[in-house]
PDB file of C-alpha atoms and ligand atoms in Angstrom:
ATOM      1  CA  MET A   1      70.435  95.457 110.975  1.00 96.00           C
ATOM      2  CA  ILE A   2      73.906  96.823 111.666  1.00 98.00           C
ATOM      3  CA  LEU A   3      76.057  94.045 113.151  1.00 98.00           C
ATOM      4  CA  LYS A   4      78.821  94.362 115.709  1.00 98.00           C
ATOM      5  CA  VAL A   5      82.277  94.254 114.209  1.00 98.00           C
ATOM      6  CA  ALA A   6      84.844  92.024 115.955  1.00 98.00           C
ATOM      7  CA  ARG A   7      88.215  93.675 116.457  1.00 98.00           C
ATOM      8  CA  LEU A   8      91.657  92.142 116.340  1.00 98.00           C
ATOM      9  CA  GLY A   9      92.131  90.117 119.495  1.00 98.00           C
ATOM     10  CA  HIS A  10      88.672  88.595 119.349  1.00 98.00           C
ATOM     11  CA  PRO A  11      89.072  84.901 118.453  1.00 98.00           C
ATOM     12  CA  ALA A  12      86.439  85.304 115.693  1.00 98.00           C
ATOM     13  CA  VAL A  13      88.964  87.346 113.657  1.00 98.00           C
ATOM     14  CA  ARG A  14      91.559  84.580 113.886  1.00 98.00           C
ATOM     15  CA  THR A  15      89.322  81.552 113.233  1.00 98.00           C
ATOM     16  CA  ALA A  16      89.248  79.980 109.761  1.00 98.00           C
ATOM     17  CA  ALA A  17      85.675  80.022 108.472  1.00 98.00           C
ATOM     18  CA  SER A  18      83.647  76.996 107.289  1.00 98.00           C
ATOM     19  CA  ALA A  19      82.268  76.605 103.799  1.00 98.00           C
ATOM     20  CA  VAL A  20      78.619  77.504 103.366  1.00 98.00           C
ATOM     21  CA  ASP A  21      76.231  74.636 102.444  1.00 98.00           C
ATOM     22  CA  PRO A  22      74.793  75.884  99.114  1.00 98.00           C
ATOM     23  CA  ALA A  23      71.419  74.512 100.164  1.00 98.00           C
ATOM     24  CA  ILE A  24      70.977  77.256 102.770  1.00 98.00           C
ATOM     25  CA  ILE A  25      71.876  80.223 100.548  1.00 98.00           C
ATOM     26  CA  ARG A  26      68.339  80.959  99.459  1.00 98.00           C
ATOM     27  CA  SER A  27      66.893  80.660 102.974  1.00 98.00           C
ATOM     28  CA  PRO A  28      65.443  83.840 104.475  1.00 98.00           C
ATOM     29  CA  GLU A  29      67.880  83.678 107.399  1.00 98.00           C
ATOM     30  CA  PHE A  30      70.909  83.553 105.114  1.00 98.00           C
ATOM     31  CA  GLN A  31      69.546  86.254 102.831  1.00 98.00           C
ATOM     32  CA  ARG A  32      69.014  88.460 105.825  1.00 98.00           C
ATOM     33  CA  LEU A  33      72.611  87.859 106.926  1.00 98.00           C
ATOM     34  CA  LEU A  34      73.751  89.109 103.513  1.00 98.00           C
ATOM     35  CA  ASP A  35      71.630  92.213 103.855  1.00 98.00           C
ATOM     36  CA  ASP A  36      72.977  92.828 107.358  1.00 98.00           C
ATOM     37  CA  MET A  37      76.563  92.466 106.152  1.00 98.00           C
ATOM     38  CA  VAL A  38      76.008  95.022 103.415  1.00 98.00           C
ATOM     39  CA  GLU A  39      74.306  97.407 105.873  1.00 98.00           C
ATOM     40  CA  THR A  40      77.236  97.005 108.306  1.00 98.00           C
ATOM     41  CA  MET A  41      79.872  97.545 105.594  1.00 97.00           C
ATOM     42  CA  ARG A  42      78.155 100.687 104.473  1.00 96.00           C
ATOM     43  CA  GLU A  43      77.613 101.996 108.012  1.00 96.00           C
ATOM     44  CA  TYR A  44      81.359 101.803 108.675  1.00 95.00           C
ATOM     45  CA  ASN A  45      82.472 102.999 105.228  1.00 93.00           C
ATOM     46  CA  GLY A  46      84.202  99.774 104.436  1.00 95.00           C
ATOM     47  CA  VAL A  47      84.758  98.587 100.903  1.00 95.00           C
ATOM     48  CA  GLY A  48      84.484  94.969 102.034  1.00 97.00           C
ATOM     49  CA  LEU A  49      83.354  92.907 104.994  1.00 98.00           C
ATOM     50  CA  ALA A  50      83.877  89.224 105.762  1.00 98.00           C
ATOM     51  CA  ALA A  51      81.523  87.137 107.932  1.00 98.00           C
ATOM     52  CA  PRO A  52      84.192  86.361 110.600  1.00 98.00           C
ATOM     53  CA  GLN A  53      84.341  90.097 111.240  1.00 98.00           C
ATOM     54  CA  VAL A  54      80.715  89.936 112.373  1.00 98.00           C
ATOM     55  CA  HIS A  55      81.315  86.856 114.528  1.00 98.00           C
ATOM     56  CA  LEU A  56      80.114  84.358 111.966  1.00 98.00           C
ATOM     57  CA  SER A  57      82.490  81.572 110.981  1.00 98.00           C
ATOM     58  CA  LEU A  58      81.259  81.257 107.397  1.00 98.00           C
ATOM     59  CA  GLN A  59      83.016  81.781 104.075  1.00 98.00           C
ATOM     60  CA  VAL A  60      81.035  84.840 102.995  1.00 98.00           C
ATOM     61  CA  ALA A  61      82.309  88.303 102.050  1.00 98.00           C
ATOM     62  CA  VAL A  62      80.658  91.358 100.572  1.00 98.00           C
ATOM     63  CA  LEU A  63      82.434  94.097  98.539  1.00 97.00           C
ATOM     64  CA  GLU A  64      81.357  97.455  97.235  1.00 96.00           C
ATOM     65  CA  MET A  65      83.105 100.603  96.215  1.00 93.00           C
ATOM     66  CA  SER A  66      80.712 103.310  95.049  1.00 85.00           C
ATOM     67  CA  HIS A  67      81.268 107.039  95.453  1.00 71.00           C
ATOM     68  CA  HIS A  68      83.249 106.470  98.638  1.00 66.00           C
ATOM     69  CA  PRO A  69      83.247 109.810 100.519  1.00 66.00           C
ATOM     70  CA  ARG A  70      86.906 109.558 101.495  1.00 64.00           C
ATOM     71  CA  TYR A  71      88.158 108.151  98.190  1.00 65.00           C
ATOM     72  CA  PRO A  72      86.203 109.831  95.384  1.00 69.00           C
ATOM     73  CA  ASN A  73      88.850 108.976  92.761  1.00 72.00           C
ATOM     74  CA  MET A  74      88.925 105.265  93.417  1.00 76.00           C
ATOM     75  CA  PRO A  75      87.666 102.779  90.863  1.00 83.00           C
ATOM     76  CA  GLU A  76      84.171 101.546  91.502  1.00 90.00           C
ATOM     77  CA  ILE A  77      83.427  97.984  92.529  1.00 93.00           C
ATOM     78  CA  PRO A  78      79.804  96.912  92.132  1.00 94.00           C
ATOM     79  CA  LEU A  79      78.116  95.328  95.123  1.00 97.00           C
ATOM     80  CA  THR A  80      79.355  91.729  95.090  1.00 98.00           C
ATOM     81  CA  TYR A  81      78.561  88.754  97.281  1.00 98.00           C
ATOM     82  CA  LEU A  82      81.244  86.066  97.478  1.00 98.00           C
ATOM     83  CA  ILE A  83      80.241  82.752  99.061  1.00 98.00           C
ATOM     84  CA  ASN A  84      82.898  80.048  99.335  1.00 98.00           C
ATOM     85  CA  PRO A  85      85.319  82.040  97.188  1.00 98.00           C
ATOM     86  CA  GLN A  86      88.362  80.419  95.613  1.00 98.00           C
ATOM     87  CA  VAL A  87      91.197  82.552  94.258  1.00 98.00           C
ATOM     88  CA  THR A  88      93.807  81.657  91.614  1.00 98.00           C
ATOM     89  CA  ILE A  89      96.675  84.075  91.187  1.00 98.00           C
ATOM     90  CA  LEU A  90      97.033  85.050  87.505  1.00 98.00           C
ATOM     91  CA  GLU A  91      99.806  87.575  87.868  1.00 95.00           C
ATOM     92  CA  HIS A  92     102.345  87.008  90.598  1.00 94.00           C
ATOM     93  CA  ALA A  93     103.696  90.536  90.438  1.00 96.00           C
ATOM     94  CA  THR A  94     102.741  92.458  93.548  1.00 97.00           C
ATOM     95  CA  ILE A  95     101.759  96.066  94.099  1.00 97.00           C
ATOM     96  CA  ASP A  96     102.311  97.872  97.397  1.00 97.00           C
ATOM     97  CA  ASP A  97      99.393 100.009  98.572  1.00 96.00           C
ATOM     98  CA  TRP A  98      97.802 101.181 101.794  1.00 96.00           C
ATOM     99  CA  GLU A  99      95.107  99.198 103.571  1.00 97.00           C
ATOM    100  CA  GLY A 100      92.963  99.561 106.622  1.00 97.00           C
ATOM    101  CA  CYS A 101      90.587  97.163 108.225  1.00 98.00           C
ATOM    102  CA  LEU A 102      87.328  97.604 110.165  1.00 98.00           C
ATOM    103  CA  SER A 103      88.669  95.039 112.690  1.00 98.00           C
ATOM    104  CA  ILE A 104      91.868  97.119 113.182  1.00 98.00           C
ATOM    105  CA  PRO A 105      90.321 100.586 113.479  1.00 97.00           C
ATOM    106  CA  ASP A 106      92.189 103.774 112.567  1.00 96.00           C
ATOM    107  CA  MET A 107      95.353 102.164 111.335  1.00 97.00           C
ATOM    108  CA  ARG A 108      96.962 102.013 107.884  1.00 97.00           C
ATOM    109  CA  GLY A 109      99.761  99.889 106.568  1.00 98.00           C
ATOM    110  CA  LEU A 110     101.524  99.211 103.241  1.00 97.00           C
ATOM    111  CA  VAL A 111     100.622  95.781 101.969  1.00 98.00           C
ATOM    112  CA  PRO A 112     101.911  93.941  98.845  1.00 98.00           C
ATOM    113  CA  ARG A 113      99.102  92.177  96.959  1.00 98.00           C
ATOM    114  CA  PHE A 114      98.982  90.225  93.740  1.00 98.00           C
ATOM    115  CA  LYS A 115      97.959  92.258  90.762  1.00 97.00           C
ATOM    116  CA  GLN A 116      95.526  89.919  89.052  1.00 98.00           C
ATOM    117  CA  LEU A 117      93.314  87.057  90.229  1.00 98.00           C
ATOM    118  CA  ARG A 118      90.726  84.679  88.972  1.00 98.00           C
ATOM    119  CA  VAL A 119      87.881  84.376  91.396  1.00 98.00           C
ATOM    120  CA  THR A 120      85.258  81.655  91.536  1.00 98.00           C
ATOM    121  CA  ALA A 121      82.476  81.748  94.125  1.00 98.00           C
ATOM    122  CA  LEU A 122      78.774  81.432  94.606  1.00 98.00           C
ATOM    123  CA  GLY A 123      76.774  84.597  94.396  1.00 98.00           C
ATOM    124  CA  ARG A 124      73.871  85.976  96.378  1.00 98.00           C
ATOM    125  CA  HIS A 125      71.378  83.410  95.015  1.00 97.00           C
ATOM    126  CA  GLY A 126      73.786  80.542  94.768  1.00 98.00           C
ATOM    127  CA  GLU A 127      74.682  81.244  91.150  1.00 98.00           C
ATOM    128  CA  GLU A 128      78.228  80.448  89.990  1.00 98.00           C
ATOM    129  CA  LEU A 129      80.538  83.440  89.687  1.00 98.00           C
ATOM    130  CA  ASP A 130      83.790  83.327  87.700  1.00 98.00           C
ATOM    131  CA  PHE A 131      85.669  86.529  86.968  1.00 98.00           C
ATOM    132  CA  VAL A 132      89.053  88.185  86.770  1.00 98.00           C
ATOM    133  CA  ALA A 133      89.917  90.950  89.220  1.00 97.00           C
ATOM    134  CA  ASN A 134      92.780  93.435  88.787  1.00 96.00           C
ATOM    135  CA  ASP A 135      94.609  95.969  90.914  1.00 95.00           C
ATOM    136  CA  PHE A 136      92.455  97.539  93.646  1.00 95.00           C
ATOM    137  CA  HIS A 137      89.624  95.171  93.051  1.00 96.00           C
ATOM    138  CA  ALA A 138      92.061  92.211  93.384  1.00 97.00           C
ATOM    139  CA  ARG A 139      93.455  93.827  96.543  1.00 97.00           C
ATOM    140  CA  VAL A 140      90.046  94.071  98.228  1.00 97.00           C
ATOM    141  CA  ILE A 141      89.316  90.436  97.373  1.00 98.00           C
ATOM    142  CA  GLN A 142      92.662  89.231  98.771  1.00 98.00           C
ATOM    143  CA  HIS A 143      92.001  91.206 101.963  1.00 98.00           C
ATOM    144  CA  GLU A 144      88.535  89.690 102.401  1.00 98.00           C
ATOM    145  CA  VAL A 145      89.606  86.127 101.454  1.00 98.00           C
ATOM    146  CA  ASP A 146      92.342  86.411 104.076  1.00 98.00           C
ATOM    147  CA  HIS A 147      89.686  87.167 106.708  1.00 98.00           C
ATOM    148  CA  LEU A 148      87.984  83.892 105.759  1.00 98.00           C
ATOM    149  CA  LYS A 149      91.255  82.110 106.711  1.00 98.00           C
ATOM    150  CA  GLY A 150      91.623  84.012 110.001  1.00 98.00           C
ATOM    151  CA  GLU A 151      94.259  86.274 108.565  1.00 98.00           C
ATOM    152  CA  VAL A 152      94.528  90.064 108.535  1.00 98.00           C
ATOM    153  CA  TYR A 153      96.569  92.550 106.479  1.00 98.00           C
ATOM    154  CA  LEU A 154      99.217  92.821 109.203  1.00 98.00           C
ATOM    155  CA  ASP A 155     100.147  89.198 108.430  1.00 98.00           C
ATOM    156  CA  ARG A 156     100.905  90.216 104.813  1.00 98.00           C
ATOM    157  CA  MET A 157     103.200  93.140 105.632  1.00 98.00           C
ATOM    158  CA  PRO A 158     106.852  92.247 105.049  1.00 96.00           C
ATOM    159  CA  ASN A 159     107.661  94.584 107.910  1.00 93.00           C
ATOM    160  CA  LEU A 160     105.605  96.784 110.171  1.00 96.00           C
ATOM    161  CA  ARG A 161     107.545 100.034 109.696  1.00 96.00           C
ATOM    162  CA  SER A 162     104.832 101.655 107.567  1.00 96.00           C
ATOM    163  CA  LEU A 163     102.114 100.895 110.107  1.00 97.00           C
ATOM    164  CA  SER A 164     100.541 104.155 111.111  1.00 97.00           C
ATOM    165  CA  HIS A 165      97.663 105.561 113.097  1.00 97.00           C
ATOM    166  CA  LEU A 166      95.110 107.087 110.779  1.00 96.00           C
ATOM    167  CA  ALA A 167      95.605 110.739 111.891  1.00 96.00           C
ATOM    168  CA  GLU A 168      99.371 110.516 111.534  1.00 96.00           C
ATOM    169  CA  TRP A 169      99.035 108.700 108.221  1.00 96.00           C
ATOM    170  CA  GLN A 170      96.796 111.524 106.954  1.00 94.00           C
ATOM    171  CA  ARG A 171      99.264 114.078 108.213  1.00 94.00           C
ATOM    172  CA  PHE A 172     102.580 112.641 107.174  1.00 93.00           C
ATOM    173  CA  VAL A 173     101.741 110.277 104.260  1.00 90.00           C
ATOM    174  CA  LEU A 174      98.634 111.452 102.520  1.00 86.00           C
ATOM    175  CA  GLU A 175      99.511 115.142 102.599  1.00 77.00           C
ATOM    176  CA  THR A 176     103.191 114.770 101.668  1.00 69.00           C
ATOM    177  CA  PRO A 177     103.336 114.877  97.875  1.00 61.00           C
ATOM    178  CA  GLN A 178     106.558 112.893  97.464  1.00 56.00           C
ATOM    179  CA  LYS A 179     105.113 110.139  99.597  1.00 51.00           C
ATOM    180  CA  GLN A 180     101.696 110.240  98.027  1.00 51.00           C
ATOM    181  CA  PRO A 181     100.462 106.674  97.705  1.00 53.00           C
ATOM    182  CA  GLN A 182      98.977 105.562  94.447  1.00 50.00           C
ATOM    183  CA  ARG A 183      95.736 105.063  96.208  1.00 50.00           C
ATOM    184  CA  ALA A 184      94.482 105.231  99.738  1.00 47.00           C
ATOM    185  CA  GLY A 185      92.718 101.948  99.865  1.00 50.00           C
ATOM    186  CA  GLU A 186      90.678 100.945 102.853  1.00 56.00           C
ATOM    187  CA  SER A 187      89.221  97.507 102.850  1.00 65.00           C
ATOM    188  CA  GLY A 188      87.037  95.695 105.308  1.00 72.00           C
TER     189      GLY A 188
HETATM  190 NI1   NI B1647      89.588  93.767 107.046  1.00 59.43          NI
END
């Protein structure tokens, strides 16, 4: 089932989410929520979606980047379920790149993100995940983990001067070679 996405201004987007009780992860209701989040992410062409964006105050996010129609040259991210994720920064250097958000439709902004993270979380069936994420993969995870704290990418922008409507961004940033971003990343 495709879920309704909360937009910026809805308190759900600004509320820190609660940890998931691992005992409920294998329940049919929770498994269905995970399926619904993936369906919703795909419907809106996101590369990530966090539960607060679908009005659920739980520490759950899904990620996937596979043959994205608008970003065919982007690295692939396999479908990943992150429950109660914890992030440790491994490389404090940051990279600036463009982000969007399903809760802030049709906008893009330049956001610095840490280059490398260690991520621990529970997976779809409650199994323990522990992996290192780099570059765009690390960016998407930082974006989604921020949602679990009630934060959005605008909060991470050192200034708002790059903030652009999508159509203007496509016209003046994406199509201007000297301003070509490394990547045109859209997250959830
Ligand atoms: Ni988002």
